[in-house]
CSV table of C-alpha atoms in Angstrom, one decimal:
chain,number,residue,atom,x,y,z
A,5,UNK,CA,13.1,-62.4,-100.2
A,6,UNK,CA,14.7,-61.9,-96.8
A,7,UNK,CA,16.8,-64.4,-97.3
A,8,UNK,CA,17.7,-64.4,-100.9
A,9,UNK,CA,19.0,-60.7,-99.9
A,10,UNK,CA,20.8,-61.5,-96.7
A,11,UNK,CA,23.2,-64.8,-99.0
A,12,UNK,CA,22.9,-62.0,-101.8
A,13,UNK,CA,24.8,-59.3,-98.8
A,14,UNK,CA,27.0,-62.7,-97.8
A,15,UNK,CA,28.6,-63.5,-101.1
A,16,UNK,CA,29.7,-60.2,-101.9
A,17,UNK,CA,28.1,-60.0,-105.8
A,18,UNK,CA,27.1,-56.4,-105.1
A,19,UNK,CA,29.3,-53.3,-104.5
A,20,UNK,CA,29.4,-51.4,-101.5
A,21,UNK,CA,27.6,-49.1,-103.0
A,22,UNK,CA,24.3,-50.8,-104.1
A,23,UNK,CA,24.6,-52.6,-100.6
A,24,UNK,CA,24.2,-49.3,-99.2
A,25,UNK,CA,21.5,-48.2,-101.3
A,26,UNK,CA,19.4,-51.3,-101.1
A,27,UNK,CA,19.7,-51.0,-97.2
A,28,UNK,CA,18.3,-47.4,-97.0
A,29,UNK,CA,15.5,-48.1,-99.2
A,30,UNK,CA,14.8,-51.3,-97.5
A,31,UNK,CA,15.1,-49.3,-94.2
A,32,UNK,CA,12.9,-46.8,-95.6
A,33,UNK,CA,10.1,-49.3,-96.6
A,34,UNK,CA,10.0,-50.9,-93.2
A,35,UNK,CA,10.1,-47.2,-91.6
A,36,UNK,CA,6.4,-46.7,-94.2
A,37,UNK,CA,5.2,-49.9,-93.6
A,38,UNK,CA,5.3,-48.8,-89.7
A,39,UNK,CA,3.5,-45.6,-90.2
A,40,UNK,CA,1.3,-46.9,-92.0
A,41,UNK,CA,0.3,-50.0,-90.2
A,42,UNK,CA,0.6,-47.6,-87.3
A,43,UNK,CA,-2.2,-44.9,-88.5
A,44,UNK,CA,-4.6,-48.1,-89.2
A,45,UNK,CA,-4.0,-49.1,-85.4
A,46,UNK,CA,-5.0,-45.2,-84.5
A,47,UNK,CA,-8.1,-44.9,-86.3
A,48,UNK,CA,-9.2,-48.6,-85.4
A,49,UNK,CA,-8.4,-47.7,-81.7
A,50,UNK,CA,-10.0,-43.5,-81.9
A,51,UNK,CA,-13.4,-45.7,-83.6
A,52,UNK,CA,-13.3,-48.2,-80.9
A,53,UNK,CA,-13.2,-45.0,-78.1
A,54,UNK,CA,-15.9,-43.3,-79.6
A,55,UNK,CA,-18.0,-46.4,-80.0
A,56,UNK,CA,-17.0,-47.5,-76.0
A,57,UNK,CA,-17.6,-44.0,-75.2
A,58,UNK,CA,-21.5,-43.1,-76.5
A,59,UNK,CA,-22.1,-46.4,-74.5
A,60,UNK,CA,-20.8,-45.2,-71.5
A,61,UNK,CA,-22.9,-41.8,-72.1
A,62,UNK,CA,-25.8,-43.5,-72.3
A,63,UNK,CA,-25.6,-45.7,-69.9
A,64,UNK,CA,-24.9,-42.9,-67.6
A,65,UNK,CA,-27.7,-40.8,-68.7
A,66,UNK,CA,-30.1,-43.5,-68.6
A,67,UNK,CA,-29.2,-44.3,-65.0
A,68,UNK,CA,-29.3,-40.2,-63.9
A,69,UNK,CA,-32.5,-40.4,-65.8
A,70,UNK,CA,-33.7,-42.7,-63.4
A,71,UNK,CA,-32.5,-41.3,-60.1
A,72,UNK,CA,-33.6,-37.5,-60.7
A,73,UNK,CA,-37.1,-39.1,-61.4
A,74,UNK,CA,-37.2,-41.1,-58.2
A,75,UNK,CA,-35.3,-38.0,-56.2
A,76,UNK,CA,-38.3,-35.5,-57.7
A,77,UNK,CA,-40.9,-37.7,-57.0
A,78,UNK,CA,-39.9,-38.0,-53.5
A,79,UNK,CA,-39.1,-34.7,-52.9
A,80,UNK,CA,-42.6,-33.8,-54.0
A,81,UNK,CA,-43.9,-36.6,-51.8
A,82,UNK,CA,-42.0,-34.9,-48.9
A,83,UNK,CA,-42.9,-31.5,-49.5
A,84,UNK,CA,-46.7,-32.1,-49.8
A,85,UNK,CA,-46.4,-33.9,-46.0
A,86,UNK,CA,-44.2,-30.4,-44.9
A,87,UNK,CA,-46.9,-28.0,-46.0
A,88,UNK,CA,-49.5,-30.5,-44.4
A,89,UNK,CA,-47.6,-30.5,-41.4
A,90,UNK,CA,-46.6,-26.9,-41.2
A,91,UNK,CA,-50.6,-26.1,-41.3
A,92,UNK,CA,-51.2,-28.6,-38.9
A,93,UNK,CA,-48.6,-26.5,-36.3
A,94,UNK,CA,-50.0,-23.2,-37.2
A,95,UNK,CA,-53.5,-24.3,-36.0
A,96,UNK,CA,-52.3,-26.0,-32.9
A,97,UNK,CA,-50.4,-23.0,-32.2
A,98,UNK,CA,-53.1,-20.5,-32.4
A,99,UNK,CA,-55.1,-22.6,-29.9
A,100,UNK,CA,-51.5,-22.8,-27.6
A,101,UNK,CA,-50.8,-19.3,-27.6
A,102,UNK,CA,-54.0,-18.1,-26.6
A,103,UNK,CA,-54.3,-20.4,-23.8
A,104,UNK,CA,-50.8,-19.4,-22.7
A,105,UNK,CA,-51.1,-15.9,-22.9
A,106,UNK,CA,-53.8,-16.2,-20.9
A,107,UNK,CA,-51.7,-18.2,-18.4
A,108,UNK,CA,-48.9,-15.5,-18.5
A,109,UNK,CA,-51.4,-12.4,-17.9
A,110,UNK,CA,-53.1,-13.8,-14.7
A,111,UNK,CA,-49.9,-15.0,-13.2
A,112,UNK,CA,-48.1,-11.9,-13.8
A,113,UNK,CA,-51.0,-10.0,-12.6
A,114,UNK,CA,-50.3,-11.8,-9.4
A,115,UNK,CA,-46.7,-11.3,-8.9
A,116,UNK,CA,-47.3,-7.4,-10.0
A,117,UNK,CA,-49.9,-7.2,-6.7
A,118,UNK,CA,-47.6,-9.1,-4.7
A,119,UNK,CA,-44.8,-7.0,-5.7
A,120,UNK,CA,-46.9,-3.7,-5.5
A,121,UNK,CA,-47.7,-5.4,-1.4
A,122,UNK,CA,-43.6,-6.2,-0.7
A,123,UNK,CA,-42.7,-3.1,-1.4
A,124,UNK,CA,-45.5,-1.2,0.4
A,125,UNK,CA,-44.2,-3.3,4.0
A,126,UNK,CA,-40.5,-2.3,3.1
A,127,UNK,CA,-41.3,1.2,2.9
A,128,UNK,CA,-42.7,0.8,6.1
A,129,UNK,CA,-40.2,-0.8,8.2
A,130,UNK,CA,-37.5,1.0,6.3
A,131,UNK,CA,-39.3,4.1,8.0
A,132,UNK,CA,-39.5,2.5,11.1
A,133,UNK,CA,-35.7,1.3,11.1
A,134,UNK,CA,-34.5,5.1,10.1
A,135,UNK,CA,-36.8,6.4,13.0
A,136,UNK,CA,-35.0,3.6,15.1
A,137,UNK,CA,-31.6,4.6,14.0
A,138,UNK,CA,-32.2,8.2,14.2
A,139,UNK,CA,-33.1,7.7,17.9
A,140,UNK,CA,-30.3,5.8,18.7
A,141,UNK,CA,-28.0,7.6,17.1
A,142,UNK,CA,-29.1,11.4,18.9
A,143,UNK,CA,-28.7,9.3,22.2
A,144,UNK,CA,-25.7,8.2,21.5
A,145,UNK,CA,-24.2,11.3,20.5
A,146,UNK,CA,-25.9,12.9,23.4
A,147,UNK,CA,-24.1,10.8,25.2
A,148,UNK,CA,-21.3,11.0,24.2
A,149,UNK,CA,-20.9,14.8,24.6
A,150,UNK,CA,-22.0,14.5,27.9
A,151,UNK,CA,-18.8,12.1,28.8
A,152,UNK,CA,-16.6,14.6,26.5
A,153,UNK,CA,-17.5,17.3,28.6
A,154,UNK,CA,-17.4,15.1,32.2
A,155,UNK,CA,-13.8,13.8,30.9
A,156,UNK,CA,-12.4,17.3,30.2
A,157,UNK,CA,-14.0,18.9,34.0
A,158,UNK,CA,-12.2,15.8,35.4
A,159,UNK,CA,-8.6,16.5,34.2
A,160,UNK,CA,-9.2,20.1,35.4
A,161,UNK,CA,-10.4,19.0,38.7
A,162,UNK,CA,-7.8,16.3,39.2
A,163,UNK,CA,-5.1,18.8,38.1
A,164,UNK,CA,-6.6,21.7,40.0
A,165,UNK,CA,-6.4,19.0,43.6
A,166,UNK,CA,-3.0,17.7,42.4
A,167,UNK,CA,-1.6,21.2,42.4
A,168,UNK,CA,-2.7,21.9,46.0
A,169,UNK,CA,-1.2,18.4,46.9
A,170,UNK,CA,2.1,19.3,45.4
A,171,UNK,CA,2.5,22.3,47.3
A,172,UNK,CA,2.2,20.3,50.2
A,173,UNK,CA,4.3,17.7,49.5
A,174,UNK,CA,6.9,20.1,48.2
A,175,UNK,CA,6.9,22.5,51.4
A,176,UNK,CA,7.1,18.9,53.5
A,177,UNK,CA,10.1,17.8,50.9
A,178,UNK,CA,11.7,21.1,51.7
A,179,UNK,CA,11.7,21.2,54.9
A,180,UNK,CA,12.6,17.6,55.3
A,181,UNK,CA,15.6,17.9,52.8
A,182,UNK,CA,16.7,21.0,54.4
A,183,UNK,CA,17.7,19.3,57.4
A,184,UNK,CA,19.4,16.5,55.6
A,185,UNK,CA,21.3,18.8,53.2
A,186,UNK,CA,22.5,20.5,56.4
A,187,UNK,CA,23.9,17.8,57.7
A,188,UNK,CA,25.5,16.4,54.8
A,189,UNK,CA,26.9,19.8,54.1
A,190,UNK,CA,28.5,19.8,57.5
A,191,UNK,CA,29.9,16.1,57.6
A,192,UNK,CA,31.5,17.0,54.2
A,193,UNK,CA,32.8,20.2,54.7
A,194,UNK,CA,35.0,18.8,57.5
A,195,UNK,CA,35.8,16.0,55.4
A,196,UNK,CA,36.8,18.8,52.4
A,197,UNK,CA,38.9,20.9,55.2
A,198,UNK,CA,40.9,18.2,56.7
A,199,UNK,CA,41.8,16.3,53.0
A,200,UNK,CA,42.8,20.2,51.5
A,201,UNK,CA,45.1,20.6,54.2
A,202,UNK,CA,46.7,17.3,53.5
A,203,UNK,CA,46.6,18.8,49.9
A,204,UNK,CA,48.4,21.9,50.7
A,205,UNK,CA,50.6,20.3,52.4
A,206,UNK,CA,51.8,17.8,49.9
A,207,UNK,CA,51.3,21.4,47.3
A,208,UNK,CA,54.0,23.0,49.2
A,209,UNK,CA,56.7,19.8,48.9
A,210,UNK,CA,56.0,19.5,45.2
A,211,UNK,CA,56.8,23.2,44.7
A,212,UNK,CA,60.1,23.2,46.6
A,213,UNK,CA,61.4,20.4,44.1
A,214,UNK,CA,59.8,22.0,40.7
A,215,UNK,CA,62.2,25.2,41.9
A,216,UNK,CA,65.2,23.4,42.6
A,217,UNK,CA,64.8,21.1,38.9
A,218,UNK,CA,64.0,25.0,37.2
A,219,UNK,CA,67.0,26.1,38.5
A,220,UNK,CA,68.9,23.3,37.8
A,221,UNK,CA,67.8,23.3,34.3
A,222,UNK,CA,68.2,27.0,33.3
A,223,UNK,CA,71.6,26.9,35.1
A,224,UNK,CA,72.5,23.8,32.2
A,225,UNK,CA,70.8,26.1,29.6
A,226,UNK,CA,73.1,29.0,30.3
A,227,UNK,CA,76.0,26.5,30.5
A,228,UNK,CA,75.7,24.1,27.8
A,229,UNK,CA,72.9,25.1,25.5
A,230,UNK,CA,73.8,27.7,22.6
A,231,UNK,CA,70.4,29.7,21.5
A,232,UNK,CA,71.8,32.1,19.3
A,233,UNK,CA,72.5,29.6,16.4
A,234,UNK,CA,70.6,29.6,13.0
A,235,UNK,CA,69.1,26.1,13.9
A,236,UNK,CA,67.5,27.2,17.0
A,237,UNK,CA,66.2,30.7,15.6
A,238,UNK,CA,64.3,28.7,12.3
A,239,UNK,CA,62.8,26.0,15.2
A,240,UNK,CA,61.4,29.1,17.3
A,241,UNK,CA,60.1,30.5,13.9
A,242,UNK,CA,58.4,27.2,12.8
A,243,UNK,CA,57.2,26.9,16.4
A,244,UNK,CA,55.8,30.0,16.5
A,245,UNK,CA,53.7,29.3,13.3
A,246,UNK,CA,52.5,26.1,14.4
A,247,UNK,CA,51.5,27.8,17.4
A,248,UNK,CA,49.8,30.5,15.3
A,249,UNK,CA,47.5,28.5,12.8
A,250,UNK,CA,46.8,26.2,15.6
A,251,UNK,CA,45.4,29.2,17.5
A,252,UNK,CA,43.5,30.2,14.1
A,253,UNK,CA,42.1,26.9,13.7
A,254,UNK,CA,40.6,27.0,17.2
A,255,UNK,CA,39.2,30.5,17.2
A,256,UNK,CA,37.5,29.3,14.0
A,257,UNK,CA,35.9,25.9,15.1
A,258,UNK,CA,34.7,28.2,18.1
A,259,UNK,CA,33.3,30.6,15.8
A,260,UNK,CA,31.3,28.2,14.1
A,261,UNK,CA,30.6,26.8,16.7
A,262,UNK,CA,29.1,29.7,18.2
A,263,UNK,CA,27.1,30.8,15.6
A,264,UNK,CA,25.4,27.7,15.2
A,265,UNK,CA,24.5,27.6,19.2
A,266,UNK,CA,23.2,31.2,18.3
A,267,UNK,CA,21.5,30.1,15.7
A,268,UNK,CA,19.3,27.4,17.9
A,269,UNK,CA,19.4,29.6,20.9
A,270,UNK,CA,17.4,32.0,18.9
A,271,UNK,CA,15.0,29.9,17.8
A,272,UNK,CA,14.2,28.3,20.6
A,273,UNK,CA,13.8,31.9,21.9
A,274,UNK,CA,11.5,33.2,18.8
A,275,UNK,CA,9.3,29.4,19.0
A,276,UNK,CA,9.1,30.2,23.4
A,277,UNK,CA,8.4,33.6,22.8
A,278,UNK,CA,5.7,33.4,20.3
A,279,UNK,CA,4.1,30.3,22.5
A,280,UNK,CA,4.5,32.1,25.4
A,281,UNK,CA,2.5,35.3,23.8
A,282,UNK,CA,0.0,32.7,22.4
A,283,UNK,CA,-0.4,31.7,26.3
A,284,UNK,CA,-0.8,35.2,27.9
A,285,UNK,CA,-3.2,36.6,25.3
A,286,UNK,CA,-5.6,33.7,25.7
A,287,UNK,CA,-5.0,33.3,29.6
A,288,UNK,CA,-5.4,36.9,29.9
A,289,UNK,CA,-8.7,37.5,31.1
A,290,UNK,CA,-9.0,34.5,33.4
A,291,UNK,CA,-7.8,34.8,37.4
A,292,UNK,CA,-5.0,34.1,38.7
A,293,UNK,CA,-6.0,30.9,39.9
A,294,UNK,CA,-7.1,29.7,36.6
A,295,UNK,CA,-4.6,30.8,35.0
A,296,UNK,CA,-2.3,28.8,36.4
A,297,UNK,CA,-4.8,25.4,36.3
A,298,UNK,CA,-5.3,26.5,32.5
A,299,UNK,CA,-1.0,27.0,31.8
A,300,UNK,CA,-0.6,22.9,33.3
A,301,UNK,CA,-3.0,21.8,31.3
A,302,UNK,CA,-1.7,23.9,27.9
A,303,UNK,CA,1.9,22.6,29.0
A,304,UNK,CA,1.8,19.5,26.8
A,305,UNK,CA,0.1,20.3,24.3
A,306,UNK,CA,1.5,21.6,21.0
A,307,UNK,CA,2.1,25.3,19.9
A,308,UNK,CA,-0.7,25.3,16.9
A,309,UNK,CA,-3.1,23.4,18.7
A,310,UNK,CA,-3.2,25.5,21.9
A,311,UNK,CA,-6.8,27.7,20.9
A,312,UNK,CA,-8.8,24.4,20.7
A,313,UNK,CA,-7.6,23.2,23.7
A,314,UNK,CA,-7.9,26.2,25.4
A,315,UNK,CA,-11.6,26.1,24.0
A,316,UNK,CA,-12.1,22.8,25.3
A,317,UNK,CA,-10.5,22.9,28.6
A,318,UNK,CA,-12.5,27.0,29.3
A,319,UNK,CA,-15.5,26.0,30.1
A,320,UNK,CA,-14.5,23.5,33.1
A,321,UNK,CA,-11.5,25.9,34.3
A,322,UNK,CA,-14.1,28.8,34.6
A,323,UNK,CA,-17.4,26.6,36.6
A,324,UNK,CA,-14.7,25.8,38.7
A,325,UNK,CA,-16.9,22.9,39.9
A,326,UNK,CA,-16.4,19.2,41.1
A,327,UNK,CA,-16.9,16.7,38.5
A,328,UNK,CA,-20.3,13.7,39.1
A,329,UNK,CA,-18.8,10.6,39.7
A,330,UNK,CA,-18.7,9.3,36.0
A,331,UNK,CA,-14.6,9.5,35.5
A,332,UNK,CA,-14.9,6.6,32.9
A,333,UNK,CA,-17.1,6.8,29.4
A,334,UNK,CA,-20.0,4.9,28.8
A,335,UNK,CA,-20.2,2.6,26.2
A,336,UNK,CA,-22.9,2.3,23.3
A,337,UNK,CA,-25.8,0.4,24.8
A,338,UNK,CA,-27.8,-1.5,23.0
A,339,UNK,CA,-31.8,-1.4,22.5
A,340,UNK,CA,-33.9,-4.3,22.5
A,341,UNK,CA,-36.8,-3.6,24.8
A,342,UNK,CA,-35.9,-6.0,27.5
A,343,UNK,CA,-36.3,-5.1,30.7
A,344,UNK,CA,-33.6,-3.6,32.3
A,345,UNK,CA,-32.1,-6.0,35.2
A,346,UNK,CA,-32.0,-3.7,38.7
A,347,UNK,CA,-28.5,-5.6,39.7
A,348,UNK,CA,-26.7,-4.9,36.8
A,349,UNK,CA,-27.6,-1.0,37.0
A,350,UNK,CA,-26.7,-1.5,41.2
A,351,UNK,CA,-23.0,-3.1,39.7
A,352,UNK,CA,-22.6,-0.4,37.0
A,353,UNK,CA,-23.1,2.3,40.0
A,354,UNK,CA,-20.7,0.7,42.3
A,355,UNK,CA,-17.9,0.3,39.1
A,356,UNK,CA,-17.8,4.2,38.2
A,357,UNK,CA,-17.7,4.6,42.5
A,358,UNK,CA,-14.8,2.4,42.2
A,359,UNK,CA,-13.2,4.5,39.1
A,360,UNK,CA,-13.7,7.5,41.0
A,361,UNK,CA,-11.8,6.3,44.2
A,362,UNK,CA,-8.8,5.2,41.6
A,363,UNK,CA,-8.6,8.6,39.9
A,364,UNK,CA,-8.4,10.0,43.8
A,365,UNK,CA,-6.3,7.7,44.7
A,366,UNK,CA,-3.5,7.9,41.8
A,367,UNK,CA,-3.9,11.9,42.1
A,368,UNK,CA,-2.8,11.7,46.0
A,369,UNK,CA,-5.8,12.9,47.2
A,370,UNK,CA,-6.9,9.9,49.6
């Protein structure tokens, strides 16, 4: 039919017209025919699907089936050999725990005596090593006192023998330079004579000339110099007022000057004064002589800590006695019980003699 349409199309027996409609209804025919040949595919391919598919569900439910059986069973299997096991370690651990808290009582009933024993011995040598510290300590700062108090009559002795030693040695310097100073005071006061004569002399000559140049020059002043003009009366004023604000200046650089000296001079006078009271009141009752041992050994020392020396220094300045040989201070000994060697005590002796001898010897007294 095809065919006998398509030499029917090529030999032009139909109008344009009919051509037309006979190709949109063919056109629409073929276009059903598709549809409908395309439905049947669907519902032949949707039967197939549901057919393929309750297969597959069975299968896989068959097969799940068959796992969760052999899963439960063996899940039961293993949970009847937990519970049989878990009542197994509950027995054994009954027996276990009573043998080992047994175990743990008796060997911390030990350690508690042993314990209870350690610290019973550390109270006891901690009491013994505080007595021993106690002891050593009080010695120690017996000791020490002692040399505190040996070291402070030492500086008043040495000072108290060094003063009488300068007054020697400063009569002897006096008398000595005396005679030196007289000489030398002769030799130059010939030598000053003879060289101011020369002096005058040449004095004398220089004068002469200054009086003939003066002359000279205020006769040329008279002659040739004019000092009434305007020129020469505004120089002598500006002079003059240089000369006067010069003099200002000075007198007030001295000014300041001298109030600043004032300033210090006072108080150093007010700081002398008041150490100076300081001094007398707490020298006051002592003697003459140790007044004057106790104002050397104040000299040095600073205006607010004068009263502790002067407490320090009192007790020495009033005894008034010589110093045992012990100039230096001992050292911390150490206790161990041994026996003391008698050689080493004989060297010690013979070092403070030989400290002593120094201290003499450096003061001048030898």
């Amino acid at each position: 039919m095809l065919d006998a349409l398509k030499s029917l199309f090529e030999t032009n027996a139909i109008s344009e017209e009919i051509k037309n409609d006979i190709e949109e209804a063919w056109n629409a025919k073929v276009k059903e025919n598709q549809m409908q040949i395309t439905a049947e595919l669907r519902e032949e391919f949707a039967s197939k699907y549901e057919h393929d598919k309750a297969n597959m569900v069975e299968a896989v439910e068959k097969m799940l089936d068959e796992k969760l059986n052999e899963e439960i069973s063996e899940f039961a299997e293993d949970r009847k050999k937990l519970a049989e096991a878990r009542a197994k370690y509950h027995v054994a651990m009954r027996d276990n725990a009573d043998l080992l808290k047994g175990f743990v009582m008796e060997q911390l009933g030990k350690e508690v005596s042993e314990l209870h024993q350690d610290q019973k011995v550390m109270a006891n040598k901690f009491g013994k090593l505080e007595e021993f510290v106690v002891d050593a300590l009080a010695k120690e700062i017996a000791e020490f006192h002692e040399d505190k108090k040996d070291l402070a009559e030492t500086k008043v002795r040495l000072i108290r023998e060094a003063k009488e030693h300068l007054s020697k040695v400063k009569q002897s310097f006096i008398e000595k330079g005396a005679k030196v100073v007289e000489k030398t005071v002769a030799k130059t006061l010939n030598n000053e004579i003879s060289q101011l004569k020369e002096d005058i002399d040449v004095a004398r000559r220089n004068d002469f000339g200054r009086k003939i140049f003066e002359t000279f020059a205020e006769e040329y002043n008279n002659s040739y110099m004019n000092e009434k003009s305007e020129t020469a009366k505004l120089l002598k004023v500006v002079e003059l007022k240089d000369k006067q604000l010069a003099e200002a200046n000075a007198n007030a650089e001295k000014k300041a000057k001298l109030v600043e000296s004032k300033d210090a001079e006072i108080k150093n006078a007010v700081e002398t004064a008041k150490r100076k009271e300081t001094i007398s009141e707490l020298v006051a009752p002592l003697s003459k002589e140790q007044k004057e041992i106790m104002q050397d050994l104040l000299e040095s020392v600073a205006t607010d800590k004068l009263e502790g020396n002067f407490n320090k220094y009192l007790p020495a300045v009033i005894d008034g006695k010589s110093v045992a040989k012990k100039a230096t201070l001992t050292e911390a000994k150490e206790i161990t019980g041994d026996k003391i060697d008698e050689n080493s005590s004989s060297a010690s002796d013979s070092a403070k003699v030989d400290n002593v001898v120094d201290i003499r010897r450096l003061a001048g007294l030898n």
